[in-house]
Each structure stands twice: as structure tokens, then as C-alpha cells.
CSV table of C-alpha atoms in Angstrom, one decimal:
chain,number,residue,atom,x,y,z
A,152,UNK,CA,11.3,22.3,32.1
A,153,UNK,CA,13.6,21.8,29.4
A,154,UNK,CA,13.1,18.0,28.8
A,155,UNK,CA,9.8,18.3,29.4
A,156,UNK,CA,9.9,20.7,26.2
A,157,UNK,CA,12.3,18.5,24.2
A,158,UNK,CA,10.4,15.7,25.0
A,159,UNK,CA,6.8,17.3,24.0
A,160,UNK,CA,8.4,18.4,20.4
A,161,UNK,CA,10.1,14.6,20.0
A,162,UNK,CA,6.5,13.1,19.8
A,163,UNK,CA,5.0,16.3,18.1
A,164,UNK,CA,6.4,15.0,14.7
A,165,UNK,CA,6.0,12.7,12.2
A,166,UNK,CA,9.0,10.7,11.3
A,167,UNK,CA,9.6,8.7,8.8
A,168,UNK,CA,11.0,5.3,10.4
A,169,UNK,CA,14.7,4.8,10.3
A,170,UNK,CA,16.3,3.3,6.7
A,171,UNK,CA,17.4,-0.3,8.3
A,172,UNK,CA,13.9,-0.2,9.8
A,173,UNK,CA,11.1,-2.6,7.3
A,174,UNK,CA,10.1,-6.1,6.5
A,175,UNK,CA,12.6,-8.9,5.8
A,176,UNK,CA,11.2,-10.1,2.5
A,177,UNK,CA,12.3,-11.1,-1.1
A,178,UNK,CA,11.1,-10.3,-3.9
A,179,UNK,CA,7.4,-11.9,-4.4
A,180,UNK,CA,7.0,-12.8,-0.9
A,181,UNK,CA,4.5,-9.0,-1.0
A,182,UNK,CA,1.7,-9.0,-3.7
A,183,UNK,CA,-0.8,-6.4,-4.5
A,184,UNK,CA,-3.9,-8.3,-4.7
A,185,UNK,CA,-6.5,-5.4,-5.0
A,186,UNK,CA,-7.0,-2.0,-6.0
A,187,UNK,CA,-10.5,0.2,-5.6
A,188,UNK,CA,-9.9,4.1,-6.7
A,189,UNK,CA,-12.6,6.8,-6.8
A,190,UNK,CA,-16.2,5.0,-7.1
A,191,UNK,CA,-19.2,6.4,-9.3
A,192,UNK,CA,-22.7,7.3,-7.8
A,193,UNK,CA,-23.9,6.6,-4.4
A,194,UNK,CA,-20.7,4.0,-3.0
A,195,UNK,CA,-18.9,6.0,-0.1
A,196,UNK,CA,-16.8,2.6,0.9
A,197,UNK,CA,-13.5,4.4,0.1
A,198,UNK,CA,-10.3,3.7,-2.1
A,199,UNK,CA,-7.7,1.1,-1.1
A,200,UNK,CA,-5.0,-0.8,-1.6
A,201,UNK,CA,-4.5,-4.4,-1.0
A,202,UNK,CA,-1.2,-6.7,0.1
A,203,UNK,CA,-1.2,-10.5,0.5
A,204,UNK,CA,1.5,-11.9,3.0
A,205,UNK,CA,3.2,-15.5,1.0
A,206,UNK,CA,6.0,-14.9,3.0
A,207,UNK,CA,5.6,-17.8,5.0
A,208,UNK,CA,5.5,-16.3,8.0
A,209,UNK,CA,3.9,-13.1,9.7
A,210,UNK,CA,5.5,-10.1,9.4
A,211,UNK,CA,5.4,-6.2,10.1
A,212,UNK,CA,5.0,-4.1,7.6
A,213,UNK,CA,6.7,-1.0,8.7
A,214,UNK,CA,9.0,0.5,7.0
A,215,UNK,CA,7.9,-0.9,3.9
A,216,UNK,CA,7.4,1.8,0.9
A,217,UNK,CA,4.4,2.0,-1.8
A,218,UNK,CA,5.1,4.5,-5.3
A,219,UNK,CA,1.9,4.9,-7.0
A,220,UNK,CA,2.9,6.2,-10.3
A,221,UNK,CA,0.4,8.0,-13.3
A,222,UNK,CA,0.6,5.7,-16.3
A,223,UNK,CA,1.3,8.5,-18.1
A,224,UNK,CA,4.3,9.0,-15.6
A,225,UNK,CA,2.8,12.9,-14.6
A,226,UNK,CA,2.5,12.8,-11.3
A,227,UNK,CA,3.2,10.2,-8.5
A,228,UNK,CA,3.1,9.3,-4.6
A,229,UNK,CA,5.6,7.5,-2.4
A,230,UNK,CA,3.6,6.2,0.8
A,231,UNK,CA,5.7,5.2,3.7
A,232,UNK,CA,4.4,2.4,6.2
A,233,UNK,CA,5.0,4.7,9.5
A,234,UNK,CA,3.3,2.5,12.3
A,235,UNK,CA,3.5,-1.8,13.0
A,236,UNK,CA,1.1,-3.2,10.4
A,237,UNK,CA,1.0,-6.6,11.4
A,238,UNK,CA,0.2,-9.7,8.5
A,239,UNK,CA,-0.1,-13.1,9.3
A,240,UNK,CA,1.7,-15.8,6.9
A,241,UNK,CA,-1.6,-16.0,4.5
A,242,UNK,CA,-3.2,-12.8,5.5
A,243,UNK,CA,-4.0,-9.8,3.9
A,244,UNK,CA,-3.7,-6.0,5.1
A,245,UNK,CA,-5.4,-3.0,3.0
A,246,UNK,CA,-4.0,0.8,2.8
A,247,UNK,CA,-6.7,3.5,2.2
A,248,UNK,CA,-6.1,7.1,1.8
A,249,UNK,CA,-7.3,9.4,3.9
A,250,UNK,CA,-7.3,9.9,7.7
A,251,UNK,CA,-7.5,6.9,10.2
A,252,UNK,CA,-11.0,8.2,12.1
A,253,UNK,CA,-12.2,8.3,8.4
A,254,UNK,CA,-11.6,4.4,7.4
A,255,UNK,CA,-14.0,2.2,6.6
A,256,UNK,CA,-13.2,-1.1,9.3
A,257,UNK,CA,-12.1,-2.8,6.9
A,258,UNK,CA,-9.1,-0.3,5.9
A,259,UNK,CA,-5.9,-1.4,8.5
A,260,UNK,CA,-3.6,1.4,7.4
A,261,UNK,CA,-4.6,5.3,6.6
A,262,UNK,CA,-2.4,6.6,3.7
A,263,UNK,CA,-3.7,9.9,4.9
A,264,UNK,CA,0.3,11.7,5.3
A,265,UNK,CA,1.5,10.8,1.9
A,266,UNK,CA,-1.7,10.0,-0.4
A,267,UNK,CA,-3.9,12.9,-0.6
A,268,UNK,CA,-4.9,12.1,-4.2
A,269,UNK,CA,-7.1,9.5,-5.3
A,270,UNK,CA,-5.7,6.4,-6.6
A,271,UNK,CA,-4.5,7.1,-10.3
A,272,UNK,CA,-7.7,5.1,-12.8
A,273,UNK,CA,-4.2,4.0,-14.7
A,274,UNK,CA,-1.3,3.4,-13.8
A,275,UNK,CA,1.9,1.6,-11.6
A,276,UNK,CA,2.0,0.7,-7.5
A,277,UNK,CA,5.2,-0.6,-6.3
A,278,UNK,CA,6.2,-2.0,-3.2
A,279,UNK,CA,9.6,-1.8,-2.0
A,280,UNK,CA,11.2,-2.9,1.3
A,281,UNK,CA,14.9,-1.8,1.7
A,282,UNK,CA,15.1,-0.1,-1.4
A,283,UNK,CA,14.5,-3.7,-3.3
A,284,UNK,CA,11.5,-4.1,-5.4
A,285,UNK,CA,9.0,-6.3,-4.2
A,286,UNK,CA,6.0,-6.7,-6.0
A,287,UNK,CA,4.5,-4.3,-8.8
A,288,UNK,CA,1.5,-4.2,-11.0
A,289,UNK,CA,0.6,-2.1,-13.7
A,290,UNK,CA,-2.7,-1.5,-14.7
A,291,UNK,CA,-4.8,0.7,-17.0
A,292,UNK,CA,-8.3,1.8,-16.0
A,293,UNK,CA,-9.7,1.2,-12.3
A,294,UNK,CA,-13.7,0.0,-12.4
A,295,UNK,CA,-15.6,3.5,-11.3
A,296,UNK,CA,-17.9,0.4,-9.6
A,297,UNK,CA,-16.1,-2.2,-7.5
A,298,UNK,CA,-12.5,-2.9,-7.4
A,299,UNK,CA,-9.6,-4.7,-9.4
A,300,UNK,CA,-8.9,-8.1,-7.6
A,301,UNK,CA,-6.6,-10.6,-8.6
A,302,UNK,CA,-8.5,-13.8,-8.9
A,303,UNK,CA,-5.5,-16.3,-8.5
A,304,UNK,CA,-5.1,-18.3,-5.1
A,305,UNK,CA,-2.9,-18.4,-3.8
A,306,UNK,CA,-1.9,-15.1,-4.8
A,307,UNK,CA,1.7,-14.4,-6.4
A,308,UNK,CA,3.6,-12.0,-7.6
A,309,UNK,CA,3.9,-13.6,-11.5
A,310,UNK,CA,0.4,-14.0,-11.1
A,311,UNK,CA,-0.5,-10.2,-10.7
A,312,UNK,CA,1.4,-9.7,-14.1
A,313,UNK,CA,-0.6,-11.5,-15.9
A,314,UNK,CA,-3.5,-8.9,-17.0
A,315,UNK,CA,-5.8,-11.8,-17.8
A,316,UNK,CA,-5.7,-13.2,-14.1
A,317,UNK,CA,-7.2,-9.8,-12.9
A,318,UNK,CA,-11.3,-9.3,-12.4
């Protein structure tokens, strides 16, 4: 009875993965290729959050962390990669908030335990994988129509800084 008890509570929670526990990646190897916050009018597609893999080979994201920070620095978000996300070397994985039976199919990852906000119309994600930062971008003002997409391809991590390479 006992274990049965013990072992019903174990998988009744929501942990967050263990601190040695994420991807093996260096700085740039991660970049935030596209962001879509709360849209105007009739558009229901959903927010996201999107990561390109140049690590040069596939990888799992969990374990890695995202901080969504107000531009204004008043309020902010840390979003913990809890399950495998799997990324092929090349590939691309989006985040949406929200639960998973509410995605679009084209979300891979529901952001639904730690982002219950929409994404901030300005201001900073980071991506960090064992405490070190991976990737960041900054921005100011989210389209209410469409998304923000990094146009460079390949996609890299000093391209994302450059404000002028966004669309």
C-alpha cells in the first residue's frame, strides 16, 4: 500500500529537471529566430517563441532555461524546458504559452507552467543552458500582426543582435 502511495505522489508533481540535467552547448550554438506576442483582430494562431539548432548536431533541449524580461525591467518569467525537446542539427523547435491540448501543431513545447502572461510587446529573452548565457535578443515592440523573424540564414547569434537583420 505504501509504495503504491509513494509512488502515485512521485509522478503527481511537477519537477523541475535536475541542475546537471540540459543541453551541451556554447554560447551561440542556440538562437532565437522568432518571436509572435498577442495578435490584433481576428488571428487566434497563438504566441511563440522560436530556437534554431547551429550546434552541429541534434540535441535535447531539456533542461535548458528561457527569462523573458519587460524592457522596462517590471516584471519577468523564467521558463524551464521540463520534457525531451528534441532539434535536429539545422532544425528549429518553437515554445508557446499556454497548455499543450491548446497549441497550434506547429507549437513543439507548451510554456503553459511558467508563462501565463503574454509575451512582453518589448523587451529581453534569454536562453541559458547550465547557468551560461546562450543566446539573447532584445527587442522593442512585437508586430500586433505577424511575428518578428530574423531574416539571416543561416541563423546566428551576432546576427540576432543586429536590429536591422530582423523583419
Amino acid at each position: 500500500g505504501v509504495v503504491v502511495v509513494v509512488g502515485f505522489l512521485a509522478t503527481a508533481c511537477v519537477r523541475d529537471p535536475d541542475p546537471a540535467a540540459g543541453p551541451d552547448v556554447a554560447p551561440g550554438q542556440l538562437v532565437i529566430t522568432e518571436l509572435r506576442g498577442p495578435q490584433e483582430g481576428a488571428d487566434d494562431s497563438g504566441q511563440f517563441i522560436e530556437i534554431y539548432n547551429g550546434a552541429g548536431q541534434a540535441l535535447d533541449l531539456y533542461g535548458l532555461e528561457l527569462h523573458t524580461i519587460r524592457l522596462d525591467g517590471s516584471s519577468r518569467a523564467r521558463i524551464l524546458i521540463r520534457d525531451s525537446l528534441p532539434v535536429d542539427h539545422g532544425g528549429y523547435v518553437t515554445l508557446g504559452p499556454g497548455a499543450t491540448f491548446a497549441q497550434p501543431a506547429y507549437v513543439d513545447y507548451a510554456m503553459a507552467n511558467d508563462l501565463s502572461t503574454n509575451l512582453y510587446s518589448s523587451g529581453a529573452v534569454f536562453l541559458y543552458a547550465f547557468d551560461e548565457e546562450i543566446d539573447r535578443v532584445v527587442y522593442s515592440g512585437l508586430p500586433t500582426t505577424g511575428s518578428r523573424a530574423l531574416g539571416e540564414l543561416p541563423p546566428t547569434a551576432e546576427g540576432n543582435d543586429d536590429e536591422g537583420a530582423w523583419c
